[in-house]
Short mmCIF file of C-alpha atoms and ligand atoms in Angstrom, two decimals:
data_model
loop_
_atom_site.label_atom_id
_atom_site.label_comp_id
_atom_site.label_asym_id
_atom_site.label_seq_id
_atom_site.Cartn_x
_atom_site.Cartn_y
_atom_site.Cartn_z
CA UNK A 1 166.90 -43.58 272.75
CA UNK A 2 165.78 -40.28 271.23
CA UNK A 3 167.47 -38.79 268.20
CA UNK A 4 167.29 -35.04 267.85
CA UNK A 5 165.09 -34.01 264.90
CA UNK A 6 167.09 -33.85 261.70
CA UNK A 7 169.67 -36.33 262.98
CA UNK A 8 170.05 -39.77 261.51
CA UNK A 9 167.59 -40.43 258.69
CA UNK A 10 165.87 -43.80 258.37
CA UNK A 11 167.36 -46.14 255.79
CA UNK A 12 165.61 -47.77 252.87
CA UNK A 13 164.02 -51.09 253.85
CA UNK A 14 165.95 -52.82 251.05
CA UNK A 15 169.01 -52.40 253.31
CA UNK A 16 167.34 -54.15 256.26
CA UNK A 17 167.85 -57.77 257.23
CA UNK A 18 164.81 -60.02 256.90
CA UNK A 19 164.99 -60.64 260.66
CA UNK A 20 164.83 -56.91 261.41
CA UNK A 21 161.86 -56.47 259.08
CA UNK A 22 160.03 -59.46 260.54
CA UNK A 23 160.62 -58.20 264.08
CA UNK A 24 159.34 -54.71 263.22
CA UNK A 25 156.33 -55.96 261.25
CA UNK A 26 155.38 -58.41 263.99
CA UNK A 27 155.40 -55.54 266.47
CA UNK A 28 153.14 -53.51 264.15
CA UNK A 29 150.81 -56.45 263.77
CA UNK A 30 150.68 -57.05 267.55
CA UNK A 31 149.68 -53.42 268.12
CA UNK A 32 147.04 -53.57 265.39
CA UNK A 33 145.62 -56.77 266.88
CA UNK A 34 145.47 -55.16 270.34
CA UNK A 35 143.62 -52.22 268.81
CA UNK A 36 141.27 -54.59 267.00
CA UNK A 37 142.42 -53.48 263.56
CA UNK A 38 144.05 -56.66 262.33
CA UNK A 39 142.57 -60.09 262.58
CA UNK A 40 143.76 -62.05 259.60
CA UNK A 41 147.43 -62.09 260.33
CA UNK A 42 148.98 -63.51 257.18
CA UNK A 43 150.53 -60.37 255.73
CA UNK A 44 153.71 -60.05 257.84
CA UNK A 45 155.99 -62.52 255.99
CA UNK A 46 154.87 -61.29 252.59
CA UNK A 47 155.41 -57.64 253.54
CA UNK A 48 158.92 -58.46 254.85
CA UNK A 49 159.79 -60.12 251.53
CA UNK A 50 158.31 -57.29 249.46
CA UNK A 51 160.07 -54.59 251.49
CA UNK A 52 163.41 -56.37 251.30
CA UNK A 53 163.05 -56.82 247.53
CA UNK A 54 161.95 -53.21 247.01
CA UNK A 55 158.54 -54.27 245.66
CA UNK A 56 156.97 -52.26 248.45
CA UNK A 57 158.43 -48.91 249.54
CA UNK A 58 159.74 -48.77 253.11
CA UNK A 59 162.17 -47.06 255.53
CA UNK A 60 163.48 -48.34 258.85
CA UNK A 61 165.59 -47.88 261.96
CA UNK A 62 167.15 -51.16 262.99
CA UNK A 63 165.74 -52.63 266.22
CA UNK A 64 169.30 -53.75 267.04
CA UNK A 65 170.30 -50.06 267.38
CA UNK A 66 167.78 -48.53 269.78
CA UNK A 67 164.01 -48.73 269.64
CA UNK A 68 163.74 -49.46 265.92
CA UNK A 69 160.99 -48.24 263.65
CA UNK A 70 159.39 -48.83 260.29
CA UNK A 71 157.42 -46.88 257.69
CA UNK A 72 155.97 -48.74 254.76
CA UNK A 73 153.40 -48.14 252.08
CA UNK A 74 151.71 -49.09 248.87
CA UNK A 75 151.07 -47.02 245.78
CA UNK A 76 148.32 -47.82 243.29
CA UNK A 77 147.91 -45.35 240.48
CA UNK A 78 147.59 -41.90 241.98
CA UNK A 79 146.68 -43.19 245.47
CA UNK A 80 148.92 -44.39 248.27
CA UNK A 81 148.54 -45.92 251.75
CA UNK A 82 151.14 -46.13 254.46
CA UNK A 83 151.85 -47.04 258.05
CA UNK A 84 154.42 -45.64 260.49
CA UNK A 85 155.54 -47.46 263.60
CA UNK A 86 157.97 -46.34 266.28
CA UNK A 87 157.81 -45.82 270.02
CA UNK A 88 160.20 -42.88 269.62
CA UNK A 89 158.57 -39.57 268.76
CA UNK A 90 161.40 -38.03 266.75
CA UNK A 91 161.98 -41.29 264.87
CA UNK A 92 158.28 -41.30 264.01
CA UNK A 93 158.66 -37.80 262.57
CA UNK A 94 161.62 -38.86 260.44
CA UNK A 95 159.91 -42.06 259.29
CA UNK A 96 156.73 -40.14 258.42
CA UNK A 97 158.65 -37.56 256.41
CA UNK A 98 160.55 -40.28 254.52
CA UNK A 99 157.26 -42.06 253.78
CA UNK A 100 155.38 -38.93 252.71
CA UNK A 101 158.22 -37.75 250.49
CA UNK A 102 158.63 -41.25 249.06
CA UNK A 103 154.95 -41.98 248.43
CA UNK A 104 153.86 -38.43 247.70
CA UNK A 105 156.03 -38.30 244.62
CA UNK A 106 154.05 -40.72 242.41
CA UNK A 107 150.76 -40.33 244.32
CA UNK A 108 148.36 -37.41 244.63
CA UNK A 109 146.73 -38.71 247.83
CA UNK A 110 148.35 -40.56 250.73
CA UNK A 111 146.57 -42.06 253.79
CA UNK A 112 148.80 -43.02 256.71
CA UNK A 113 148.10 -44.87 259.98
CA UNK A 114 150.34 -44.97 263.07
CA UNK A 115 151.27 -47.31 265.91
CA UNK A 116 153.77 -47.20 268.74
CA UNK A 117 153.32 -43.73 270.21
CA UNK A 118 151.37 -42.61 273.27
CA UNK A 119 148.14 -40.72 272.56
CA UNK A 120 149.83 -37.38 273.35
CA UNK A 121 152.94 -38.12 271.26
CA UNK A 122 150.77 -39.21 268.31
CA UNK A 123 148.79 -35.98 268.63
CA UNK A 124 152.01 -33.92 268.53
CA UNK A 125 153.24 -35.90 265.51
CA UNK A 126 149.95 -35.33 263.67
CA UNK A 127 150.05 -31.64 264.43
CA UNK A 128 153.62 -31.43 263.04
CA UNK A 129 152.59 -33.29 259.90
CA UNK A 130 149.38 -31.34 259.32
CA UNK A 131 151.48 -28.20 258.86
CA UNK A 132 151.97 -29.49 255.29
CA UNK A 133 149.62 -27.91 252.78
CA UNK A 134 146.95 -30.43 251.77
CA UNK A 135 147.08 -32.39 255.05
CA UNK A 136 144.13 -33.38 257.27
CA UNK A 137 143.47 -35.90 260.03
CA UNK A 138 140.58 -38.36 259.81
CA UNK A 139 139.40 -39.85 263.10
CA UNK A 140 137.71 -43.24 263.23
CA UNK A 141 135.92 -44.79 266.19
CA UNK A 142 135.92 -48.48 266.97
CA UNK A 143 132.52 -49.30 268.51
CA UNK A 144 131.64 -52.55 270.23
CA UNK A 145 128.37 -54.13 271.36
CA UNK A 146 127.72 -57.24 273.42
CA UNK A 147 125.26 -59.61 271.78
CA UNK A 148 122.27 -60.50 273.95
CA UNK A 149 119.72 -63.30 273.90
CA UNK A 150 117.04 -60.60 273.41
CA UNK A 151 118.59 -59.74 270.02
CA UNK A 152 116.80 -62.77 268.61
CA UNK A 153 113.49 -60.88 269.06
CA UNK A 154 114.40 -58.60 266.12
CA UNK A 155 112.08 -58.91 263.13
CA UNK A 156 113.29 -61.27 260.44
CA UNK A 157 110.62 -60.20 257.94
CA UNK A 158 111.82 -57.23 255.88
CA UNK A 159 109.97 -53.90 255.79
CA UNK A 160 106.92 -53.76 253.47
CA UNK A 161 107.74 -53.78 249.77
CA UNK A 162 111.23 -55.26 250.23
CA UNK A 163 112.76 -58.68 249.95
CA UNK A 164 115.79 -59.93 251.82
CA UNK A 165 118.38 -61.95 249.91
CA UNK A 166 121.80 -63.36 250.88
CA UNK A 167 124.50 -60.76 250.18
CA UNK A 168 126.46 -63.25 248.09
CA UNK A 169 123.51 -63.60 245.69
CA UNK A 170 123.98 -59.96 244.67
CA UNK A 171 126.44 -59.35 241.85
CA UNK A 172 129.73 -57.76 242.79
CA UNK A 173 129.00 -54.90 240.37
CA UNK A 174 125.63 -54.15 242.04
CA UNK A 175 127.14 -54.23 245.56
CA UNK A 176 130.02 -51.99 244.46
CA UNK A 177 127.60 -49.57 242.83
CA UNK A 178 125.48 -49.38 246.01
CA UNK A 179 128.58 -48.82 248.16
CA UNK A 180 129.76 -46.10 245.83
CA UNK A 181 126.37 -44.34 245.85
CA UNK A 182 125.94 -44.78 249.61
CA UNK A 183 129.36 -43.34 250.53
CA UNK A 184 129.74 -40.83 247.67
CA UNK A 185 131.23 -37.55 248.88
CA UNK A 186 131.93 -38.88 252.40
CA UNK A 187 135.24 -39.17 254.22
CA UNK A 188 134.96 -42.98 253.88
CA UNK A 189 134.74 -42.44 250.13
CA UNK A 190 138.02 -40.51 250.22
CA UNK A 191 139.66 -43.41 252.04
CA UNK A 192 138.33 -46.08 249.67
CA UNK A 193 139.02 -44.28 246.45
CA UNK A 194 135.90 -42.68 245.08
CA UNK A 195 134.87 -44.97 242.21
CA UNK A 196 132.95 -48.25 241.80
CA UNK A 197 136.11 -50.10 240.72
CA UNK A 198 137.78 -49.36 244.07
CA UNK A 199 134.66 -50.52 245.96
CA UNK A 200 134.63 -53.64 243.82
CA UNK A 201 138.26 -54.33 244.73
CA UNK A 202 137.56 -53.85 248.46
CA UNK A 203 134.43 -56.04 248.28
CA UNK A 204 136.34 -58.79 246.47
CA UNK A 205 138.76 -58.79 249.41
CA UNK A 206 135.97 -58.85 252.01
CA UNK A 207 134.08 -61.68 250.30
CA UNK A 208 137.38 -63.57 249.95
CA UNK A 209 138.07 -63.42 253.73
CA UNK A 210 140.75 -60.71 253.52
CA UNK A 211 139.48 -59.12 256.75
CA UNK A 212 138.59 -62.37 258.50
CA UNK A 213 136.27 -65.23 257.54
CA UNK A 214 133.30 -63.72 255.68
CA UNK A 215 130.07 -64.67 257.48
CA UNK A 216 127.50 -65.40 254.77
CA UNK A 217 124.94 -66.32 257.42
CA UNK A 218 125.18 -62.83 258.95
CA UNK A 219 125.41 -60.82 255.71
CA UNK A 220 122.32 -59.82 253.79
CA UNK A 221 120.84 -57.38 251.29
CA UNK A 222 117.46 -55.71 250.79
CA UNK A 223 115.95 -55.38 247.34
CA UNK A 224 112.87 -53.88 245.77
CA UNK A 225 111.42 -56.31 243.25
CA UNK A 226 109.38 -54.29 240.75
CA UNK A 227 111.61 -53.15 239.22
CA UNK A 228 114.55 -54.93 240.85
CA UNK A 229 116.72 -52.50 242.75
CA UNK A 230 119.30 -53.15 245.43
CA UNK A 231 118.63 -50.73 248.27
CA UNK A 232 120.73 -51.83 251.23
CA UNK A 233 123.12 -54.36 252.67
CA UNK A 234 125.16 -55.42 255.68
CA UNK A 235 128.36 -57.46 255.41
CA UNK A 236 129.91 -59.28 258.36
CA UNK A 237 133.21 -61.06 259.02
CA UNK A 238 134.69 -63.01 261.91
CA UNK A 239 137.26 -61.47 264.25
CA UNK A 240 137.61 -64.49 266.53
CA UNK A 241 135.50 -67.44 267.68
CA UNK A 242 133.65 -65.02 269.99
CA UNK A 243 133.62 -61.79 268.05
CA UNK A 244 132.39 -60.57 264.66
CA UNK A 245 132.78 -57.28 262.81
CA UNK A 246 130.37 -55.42 260.56
CA UNK A 247 132.60 -54.52 257.63
CA UNK A 248 130.02 -52.69 255.51
CA UNK A 249 126.56 -51.22 256.14
CA UNK A 250 124.90 -49.18 253.43
CA UNK A 251 121.48 -47.93 252.35
CA UNK A 252 120.61 -46.32 249.02
CA UNK A 253 120.69 -42.52 249.55
CA UNK A 254 117.20 -42.30 247.97
CA UNK A 255 115.76 -44.74 250.52
CA UNK A 256 117.23 -43.40 253.76
CA UNK A 257 115.49 -42.78 257.08
CA UNK A 258 112.81 -45.38 256.43
CA UNK A 259 114.15 -47.84 259.01
CA UNK A 260 116.02 -50.01 256.49
CA UNK A 261 119.42 -49.48 258.12
CA UNK A 262 117.97 -50.44 261.50
CA UNK A 263 116.34 -53.54 260.02
CA UNK A 264 119.66 -54.64 258.49
CA UNK A 265 121.62 -54.04 261.69
CA UNK A 266 119.13 -55.83 263.92
CA UNK A 267 118.79 -58.71 261.47
CA UNK A 268 122.57 -59.17 261.54
CA UNK A 269 122.71 -58.95 265.38
CA UNK A 270 120.06 -61.65 265.53
CA UNK A 271 121.99 -63.81 263.04
CA UNK A 272 125.21 -63.42 265.06
CA UNK A 273 123.49 -64.55 268.28
CA UNK A 274 122.23 -67.59 266.35
CA UNK A 275 125.79 -68.31 265.20
CA UNK A 276 127.07 -68.19 268.78
CA UNK A 277 129.10 -64.97 268.74
CA UNK A 278 129.28 -62.89 271.92
CA UNK A 279 130.37 -59.48 270.64
CA UNK A 280 130.38 -57.42 267.48
CA UNK A 281 132.40 -54.38 266.51
CA UNK A 282 132.49 -51.87 263.69
CA UNK A 283 134.51 -48.87 262.60
CA UNK A 284 132.95 -45.52 261.80
CA UNK A 285 134.47 -42.18 260.87
CA UNK A 286 133.93 -39.62 263.62
CA UNK A 287 132.32 -37.08 261.26
CA UNK A 288 129.65 -39.60 260.15
CA UNK A 289 127.29 -38.36 262.86
CA UNK A 290 124.07 -40.04 261.62
CA UNK A 291 125.84 -43.41 261.70
CA UNK A 292 127.54 -42.76 265.08
CA UNK A 293 124.17 -41.79 266.64
CA UNK A 294 122.48 -44.76 265.04
CA UNK A 295 125.05 -47.19 266.47
CA UNK A 296 124.93 -45.57 269.92
CA UNK A 297 121.13 -45.88 269.90
CA UNK A 298 121.56 -49.57 269.06
CA UNK A 299 123.81 -50.13 272.06
CA UNK A 300 127.30 -49.79 270.54
CA UNK A 301 129.94 -48.09 272.70
CA UNK A 302 133.15 -46.40 271.59
CA UNK A 303 136.20 -48.35 272.71
CA UNK A 304 138.99 -46.78 270.66
CA UNK A 305 139.80 -43.91 268.32
CA UNK A 306 142.42 -44.07 265.62
CA UNK A 307 143.72 -41.28 263.42
CA UNK A 308 144.54 -41.48 259.76
CA UNK A 309 146.74 -38.77 258.34
CA UNK A 310 145.65 -37.80 254.87
CA UNK A 311 147.60 -35.73 252.42
CA UNK A 312 146.21 -34.53 249.11
CA UNK A 313 148.43 -32.78 246.61
CA UNK A 314 147.20 -29.18 246.68
CA UNK A 315 145.46 -28.11 243.48
CA UNK A 316 147.95 -26.43 241.16
CA UNK A 317 151.03 -27.98 242.78
CA UNK A 318 153.04 -29.60 239.98
CA UNK A 319 153.49 -33.36 240.16
CA UNK A 320 157.17 -34.23 240.45
CA UNK A 321 158.71 -36.49 237.81
CA UNK A 322 158.74 -40.17 238.76
CA UNK A 323 162.43 -40.37 237.96
CA UNK A 324 163.41 -37.82 240.61
C1 COA B 409 123.97 -45.21 258.24
C2 COA B 409 122.85 -45.68 257.28
C3 COA B 409 123.12 -47.14 256.93
C4 COA B 409 121.50 -45.58 257.99
O1 COA B 409 120.51 -46.09 257.10
P1 COA B 409 118.98 -45.60 257.16
O2 COA B 409 118.16 -46.63 256.46
O3 COA B 409 118.86 -44.21 256.71
O4 COA B 409 118.73 -45.69 258.74
P2 COA B 409 117.33 -45.81 259.48
O5 COA B 409 116.24 -45.15 258.72
O6 COA B 409 117.11 -47.23 259.88
O7 COA B 409 117.61 -44.93 260.77
C5 COA B 409 118.26 -45.47 261.88
C6 COA B 409 118.79 -44.37 262.77
O8 COA B 409 119.92 -43.76 262.18
C7 COA B 409 119.99 -42.39 262.57
N1 COA B 409 119.95 -41.59 261.36
C8 COA B 409 119.81 -42.05 260.09
N2 COA B 409 119.92 -41.02 259.23
C9 COA B 409 120.13 -39.91 259.95
C10 COA B 409 120.35 -38.54 259.62
N3 COA B 409 120.38 -38.11 258.35
N4 COA B 409 120.56 -37.68 260.63
C11 COA B 409 120.55 -38.09 261.90
N5 COA B 409 120.35 -39.38 262.28
C12 COA B 409 120.16 -40.27 261.31
C13 COA B 409 118.81 -42.14 263.46
O9 COA B 409 119.24 -42.38 264.80
C14 COA B 409 117.86 -43.22 263.02
O10 COA B 409 116.98 -43.57 264.07
P3 COA B 409 115.53 -42.84 264.19
O11 COA B 409 114.86 -43.03 262.89
O12 COA B 409 114.90 -43.57 265.32
O13 COA B 409 115.84 -41.41 264.48
C15 COA B 409 122.79 -44.79 256.01
O14 COA B 409 122.72 -43.45 256.40
C16 COA B 409 123.94 -44.97 255.06
O15 COA B 409 123.96 -45.86 254.19
N6 COA B 409 124.96 -44.08 255.16
C17 COA B 409 126.10 -44.11 254.25
C18 COA B 409 126.95 -45.31 254.50
C19 COA B 409 127.46 -45.31 255.91
O16 COA B 409 127.86 -44.29 256.44
N7 COA B 409 127.48 -46.50 256.52
C20 COA B 409 127.99 -46.68 257.85
C21 COA B 409 129.46 -46.77 257.80
S1 COA B 409 130.13 -47.33 259.35
#
């Protein structure tokens, strides 16, 4: 069922039944799982409750009246994240506009992901939405590599002058500082939030299994000892009994292109073989060409591309009042 653009607007999620919200959120989750973007699975019930209670902003089309669709988000300070799901192209436009207007009022940046549409329909939607001043599209590749018995031949002794320590032995503040310095100015940095506190928040989630069981035995850091300086790290989580995911790989910008990134990656591949995993994946932004080339050279292959729509309030545009 296709509504002409400008026809019925989506309703606030506070008006939805819990059953409708659960059905819509479960569909979103299923699509994210199929795309390899969701592997912890415990957020659906909580999101349904929060949307119903108005603690989380959301808009919906009831699945009992046509295809159904949902847009939902989160605002923290001046930054917001959202997701739009519908199999209907014009509903996706309406849901996206409701979300962007709703979140873009308190926030100065909004990042939105999509599910439900065909590749071509999603492309048309993104091109409609990028007509807004301040809008861009960020592409991310999912890359996968099969683990091989030969991966255990990788060196376990760190490069000269460095020591290897378990990632969890590094303080959260030091890891967050390294992440911040490693990604500073990059597109990833825009997505995370651009300051050590945001990295610290993300790392706390990773270490606390928010993206799947954190694999201490396949997560490590490299340090210089005199004086002590953290110069690199790789963090790994479990996707399933057979598959792992590298959730963070970073090397100090002042110590790049010395083979440290390769050492970390190969050390972690070796560790994963030892732990019995068969595959590993990672996500990388398409514009991060050094990293994409590095992963390709190490045998990773692109299996999926996802697009994140990003809107930043144009400089000089007044911020609307919260009460509007
Ligand atoms: C990606 C990263 C971890 C690589 O670390 P590194 O220690 O510099 O990497 P290495 O010296 O081991 O180099 C490994 C390969 O990466 C590629 N590479 C690294 N830097 C590169 C650059 N500036 N330009 C082109 N290729 C580059 C090369 O293929 C290189 O292999 P080669 O030396 O045989 O040519 C590092 O650049 C980094 O921390 N980047 C910021 C964080 C990030 O983007 N992480 C990945 C997110 S998914």
